[in-house]
Amino acid sequence: MNPFWIGGAALFIWALVLAFALGLRSEGFPRDDRQMRGVIVVSVTLTIVAIACAVIGGITGAGESKGLRHGPEVAKHS
């Protein structure tokens, strides 16, 4: 499994929680500077993790043998 599936999913779930559970339910969100900094720190951290997972997975070839891929391409001679 490519590590991006984990890092990207974590970022996606955070975005959903931030938008629907926190942001849309409270008109005054974030309430203070401390809460705003917390949201920024978590968001930036998860974004960096997702990008790092994508880059590392691409470099190492993690998950190449699994997933939604077809078999090896066969050259057609005409």
CSV table of C-alpha atoms in Angstrom, one decimal:
chain,number,residue,atom,x,y,z
A,1,MET,CA,0.0,0.0,0.0
A,2,ASN,CA,1.3,3.4,-0.9
A,3,PRO,CA,1.8,5.5,2.3
A,4,PHE,CA,-0.1,8.4,0.7
A,5,TRP,CA,-3.3,6.5,1.2
A,6,ILE,CA,-2.8,6.9,4.9
A,7,GLY,CA,-1.4,10.5,5.0
A,8,GLY,CA,-3.9,11.7,2.4
A,9,ALA,CA,-6.8,10.1,4.1
A,10,ALA,CA,-5.9,11.7,7.5
A,11,LEU,CA,-5.8,15.1,5.8
A,12,PHE,CA,-9.1,14.4,4.1
A,13,ILE,CA,-10.8,13.4,7.4
A,14,TRP,CA,-9.4,16.4,9.2
A,15,ALA,CA,-10.7,18.7,6.4
A,16,LEU,CA,-14.2,17.1,6.8
A,17,VAL,CA,-14.1,17.4,10.6
A,18,LEU,CA,-12.9,21.0,10.4
A,19,ALA,CA,-15.5,22.0,7.9
A,20,PHE,CA,-18.6,20.2,9.0
A,21,ALA,CA,-18.1,19.4,12.7
A,22,LEU,CA,-16.4,22.6,13.8
A,23,GLY,CA,-16.6,25.4,11.2
A,24,LEU,CA,-20.2,25.1,10.0
A,25,ARG,CA,-21.7,24.5,13.5
A,26,SER,CA,-20.1,27.5,15.2
A,27,GLU,CA,-20.5,31.0,13.8
A,28,GLY,CA,-17.6,32.3,15.9
A,29,PHE,CA,-15.1,29.5,15.0
A,30,PRO,CA,-12.3,29.8,15.9
A,31,ARG,CA,-13.1,31.5,19.2
A,32,ASP,CA,-9.6,32.8,20.0
A,33,ASP,CA,-6.1,32.9,18.8
A,34,ARG,CA,-5.1,29.8,20.6
A,35,GLN,CA,-7.8,27.7,18.9
A,36,MET,CA,-6.8,29.3,15.5
A,37,ARG,CA,-3.2,28.4,16.1
A,38,GLY,CA,-4.1,24.8,16.9
A,39,VAL,CA,-6.2,24.5,13.7
A,40,ILE,CA,-3.3,25.9,11.7
A,41,VAL,CA,-0.7,23.6,13.3
A,42,VAL,CA,-2.8,20.5,12.7
A,43,SER,CA,-3.6,21.5,9.2
A,44,VAL,CA,-0.1,22.3,8.2
A,45,THR,CA,1.3,19.2,9.9
A,46,LEU,CA,-1.2,16.9,8.1
A,47,THR,CA,-0.5,18.6,4.8
A,48,ILE,CA,3.3,18.2,5.1
A,49,VAL,CA,2.7,14.5,6.1
A,50,ALA,CA,0.5,13.9,3.1
A,51,ILE,CA,3.0,15.5,0.7
A,52,ALA,CA,5.9,13.7,2.2
A,53,CYS,CA,4.1,10.4,2.0
A,54,ALA,CA,3.3,11.0,-1.7
A,55,VAL,CA,6.9,12.0,-2.5
A,56,ILE,CA,8.4,9.1,-0.5
A,57,GLY,CA,6.0,6.6,-2.0
A,58,GLY,CA,6.9,7.8,-5.5
A,59,ILE,CA,10.6,7.6,-4.9
A,60,THR,CA,10.5,4.2,-3.2
A,61,GLY,CA,7.8,2.7,-5.5
A,62,ALA,CA,5.7,1.7,-2.6
A,63,GLY,CA,2.5,0.0,-3.6
A,64,GLU,CA,3.5,-0.5,-7.3
A,65,SER,CA,2.6,-4.2,-7.2
A,66,LYS,CA,-0.8,-3.6,-5.7
A,67,GLY,CA,-3.8,-1.4,-6.3
A,68,LEU,CA,-6.0,-0.6,-9.3
A,69,ARG,CA,-3.4,-1.3,-12.0
A,70,HIS,CA,-3.7,-3.5,-15.0
A,71,GLY,CA,-1.0,-5.9,-15.9
A,72,PRO,CA,2.1,-4.9,-17.7
A,73,GLU,CA,1.6,-3.1,-21.0
A,74,VAL,CA,2.2,-5.4,-24.0
A,75,ALA,CA,3.6,-3.8,-27.1
A,76,LYS,CA,1.4,-4.5,-30.1
A,77,HIS,CA,3.1,-5.1,-33.4
A,78,SER,CA,1.3,-4.0,-36.5
